[in-house]
Tab-separated table of C-alpha atoms and ligand atoms in Angstrom:
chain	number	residue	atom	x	y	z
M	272	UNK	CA	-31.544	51.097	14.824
M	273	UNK	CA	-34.510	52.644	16.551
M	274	UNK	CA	-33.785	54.033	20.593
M	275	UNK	CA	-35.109	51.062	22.924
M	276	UNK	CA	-36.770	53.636	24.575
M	277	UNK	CA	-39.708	53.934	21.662
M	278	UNK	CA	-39.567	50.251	21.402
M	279	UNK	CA	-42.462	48.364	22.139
M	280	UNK	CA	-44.359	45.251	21.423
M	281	UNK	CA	-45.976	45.542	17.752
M	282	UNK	CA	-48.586	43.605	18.956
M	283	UNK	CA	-50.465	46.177	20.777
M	284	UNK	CA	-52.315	45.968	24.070
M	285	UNK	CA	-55.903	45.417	25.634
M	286	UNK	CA	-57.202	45.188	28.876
M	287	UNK	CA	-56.911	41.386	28.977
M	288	UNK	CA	-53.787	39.756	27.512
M	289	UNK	CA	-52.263	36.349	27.530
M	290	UNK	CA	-48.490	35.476	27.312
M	291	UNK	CA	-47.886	31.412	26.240
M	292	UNK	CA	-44.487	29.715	27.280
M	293	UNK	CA	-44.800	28.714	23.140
M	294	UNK	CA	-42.075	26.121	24.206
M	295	UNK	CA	-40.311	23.432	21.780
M	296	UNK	CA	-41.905	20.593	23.581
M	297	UNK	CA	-45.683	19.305	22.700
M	298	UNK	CA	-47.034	21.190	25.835
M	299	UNK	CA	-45.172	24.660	24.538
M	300	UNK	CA	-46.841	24.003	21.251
M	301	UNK	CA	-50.478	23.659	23.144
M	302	UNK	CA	-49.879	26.759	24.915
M	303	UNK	CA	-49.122	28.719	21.703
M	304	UNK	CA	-52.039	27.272	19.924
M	305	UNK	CA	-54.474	28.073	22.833
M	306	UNK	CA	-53.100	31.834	23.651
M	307	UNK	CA	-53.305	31.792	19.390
M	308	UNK	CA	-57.372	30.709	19.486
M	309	UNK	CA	-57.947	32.570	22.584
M	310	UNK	CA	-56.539	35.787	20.635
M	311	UNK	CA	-58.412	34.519	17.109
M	312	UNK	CA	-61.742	34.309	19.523
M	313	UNK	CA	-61.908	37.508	20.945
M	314	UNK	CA	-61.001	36.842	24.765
M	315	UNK	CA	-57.624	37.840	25.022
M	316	UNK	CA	-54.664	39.810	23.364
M	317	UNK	CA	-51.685	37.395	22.489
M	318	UNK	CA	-48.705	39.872	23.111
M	319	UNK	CA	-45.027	38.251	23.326
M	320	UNK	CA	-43.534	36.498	26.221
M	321	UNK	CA	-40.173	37.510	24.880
M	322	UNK	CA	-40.190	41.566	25.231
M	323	UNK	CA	-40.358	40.637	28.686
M	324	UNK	CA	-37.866	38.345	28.665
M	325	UNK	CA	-35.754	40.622	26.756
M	326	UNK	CA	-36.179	43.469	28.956
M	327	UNK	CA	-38.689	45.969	26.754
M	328	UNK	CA	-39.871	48.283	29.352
M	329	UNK	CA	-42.158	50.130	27.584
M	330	UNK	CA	-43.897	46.752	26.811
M	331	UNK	CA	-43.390	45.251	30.745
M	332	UNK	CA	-44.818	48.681	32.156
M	333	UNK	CA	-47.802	48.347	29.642
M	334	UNK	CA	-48.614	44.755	30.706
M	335	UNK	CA	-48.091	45.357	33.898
M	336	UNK	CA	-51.254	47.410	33.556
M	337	UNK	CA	-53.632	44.563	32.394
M	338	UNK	CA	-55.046	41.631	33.384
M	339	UNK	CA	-52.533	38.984	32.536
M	340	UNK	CA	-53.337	35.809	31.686
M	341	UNK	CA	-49.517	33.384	31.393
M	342	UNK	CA	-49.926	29.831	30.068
M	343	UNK	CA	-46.786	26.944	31.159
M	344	UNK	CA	-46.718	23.933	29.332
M	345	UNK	CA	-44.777	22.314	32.137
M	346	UNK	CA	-42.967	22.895	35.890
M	347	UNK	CA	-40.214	24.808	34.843
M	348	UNK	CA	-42.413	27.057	34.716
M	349	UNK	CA	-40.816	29.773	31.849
M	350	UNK	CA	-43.382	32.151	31.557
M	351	UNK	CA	-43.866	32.491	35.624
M	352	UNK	CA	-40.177	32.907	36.357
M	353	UNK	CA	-40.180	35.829	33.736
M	354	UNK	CA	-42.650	37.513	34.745
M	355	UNK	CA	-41.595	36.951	38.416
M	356	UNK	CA	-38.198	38.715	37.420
M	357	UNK	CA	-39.988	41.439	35.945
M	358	UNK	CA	-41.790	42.065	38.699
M	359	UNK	CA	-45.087	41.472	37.862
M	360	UNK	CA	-47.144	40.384	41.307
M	361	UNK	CA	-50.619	39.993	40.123
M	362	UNK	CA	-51.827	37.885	37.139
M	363	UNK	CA	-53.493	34.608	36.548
M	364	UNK	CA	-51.624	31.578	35.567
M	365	UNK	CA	-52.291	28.334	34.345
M	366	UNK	CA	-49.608	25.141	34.033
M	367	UNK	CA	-50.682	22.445	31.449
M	368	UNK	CA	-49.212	19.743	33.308
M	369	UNK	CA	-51.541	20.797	36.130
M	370	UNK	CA	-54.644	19.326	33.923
M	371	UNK	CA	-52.952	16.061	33.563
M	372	UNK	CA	-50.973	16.097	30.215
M	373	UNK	CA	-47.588	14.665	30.383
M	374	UNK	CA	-44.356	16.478	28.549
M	375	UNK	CA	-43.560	14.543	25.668
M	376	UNK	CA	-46.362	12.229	25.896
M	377	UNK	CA	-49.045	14.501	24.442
M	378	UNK	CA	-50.062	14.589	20.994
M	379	UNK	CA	-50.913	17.700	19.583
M	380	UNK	CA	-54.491	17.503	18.362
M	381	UNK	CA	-57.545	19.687	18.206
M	382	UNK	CA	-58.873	17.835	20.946
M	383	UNK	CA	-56.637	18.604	23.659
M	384	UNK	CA	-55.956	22.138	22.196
M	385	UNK	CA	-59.769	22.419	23.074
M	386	UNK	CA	-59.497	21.000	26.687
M	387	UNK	CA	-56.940	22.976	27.537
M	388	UNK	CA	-58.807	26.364	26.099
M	389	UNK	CA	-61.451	25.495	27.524
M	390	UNK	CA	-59.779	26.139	31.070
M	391	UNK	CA	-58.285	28.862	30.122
M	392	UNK	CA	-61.036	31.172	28.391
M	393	UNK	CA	-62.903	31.366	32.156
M	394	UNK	CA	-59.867	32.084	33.844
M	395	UNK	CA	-60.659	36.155	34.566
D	134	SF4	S1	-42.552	25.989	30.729
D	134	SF4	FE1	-41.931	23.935	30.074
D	134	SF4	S2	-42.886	23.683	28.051
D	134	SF4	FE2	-42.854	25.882	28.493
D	134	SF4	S3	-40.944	26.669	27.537
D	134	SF4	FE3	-40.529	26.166	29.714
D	134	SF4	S4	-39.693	24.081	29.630
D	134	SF4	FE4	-40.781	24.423	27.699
């Protein structure tokens, strides 16, 4: 098993990077898809919520770097709290919810995938 020291997120870095919640729920599922097209269109790096969460520090001092982009699908706010434990001070957020889409009452479709992307490619 490698040292964690010279472990790192495989996923590589760039100067703007988002970070989804990617939760069980329907809003988790938006906020993978839109960190997903937002990575598949050239705005942002999708790196993985879970080296934070999992204490990577090679991979939390890297992001900690960049311009940070963290998508919630709801209040519980997952991807906030982690970071907030991680330190991280500075990066943009943005909380589904917060658009109007209710947990468990949102179907997954291209549409809303869209409404909600389209919020979050101008947040810089
Ligand atoms: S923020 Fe809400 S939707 Fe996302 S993982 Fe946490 S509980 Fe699930």
């Amino acid at each position: 098993m490698e040292n964690q020291e010279n472990e790192s997120c495989l996923c590589g870095v760039s100067e703007y990077i988002v970070l989804a919640c990617s939760g069980a729920c329907d809003l988790g599922q938006i906020t993978d898809s839109v960190a997903r097209k937002l990575r598949d269109n050239g705005v942002r790096k999708m790196n993985c919520l879970a080296v934070i969460g999992a204490g990577i520090e090679k991979s939390i001092e890297d992001f900690k770097k960049k311009n940070v982009l963290v998508l919630d699908g709801c209040p519980i706010d997952c991807g906030k709290r982690i970071l907030d434990n991680a330190g991280f001070s500075d990066y943009k957020y943005l909380r589904i919810t917060d658009l109007g889409f209710k947990k468990g009452q949102t179907l997954v479709t291209e549409e809303v995938i869209k409404k909600v992307y389209d919020t979050a490619e101008l947040i810089y």
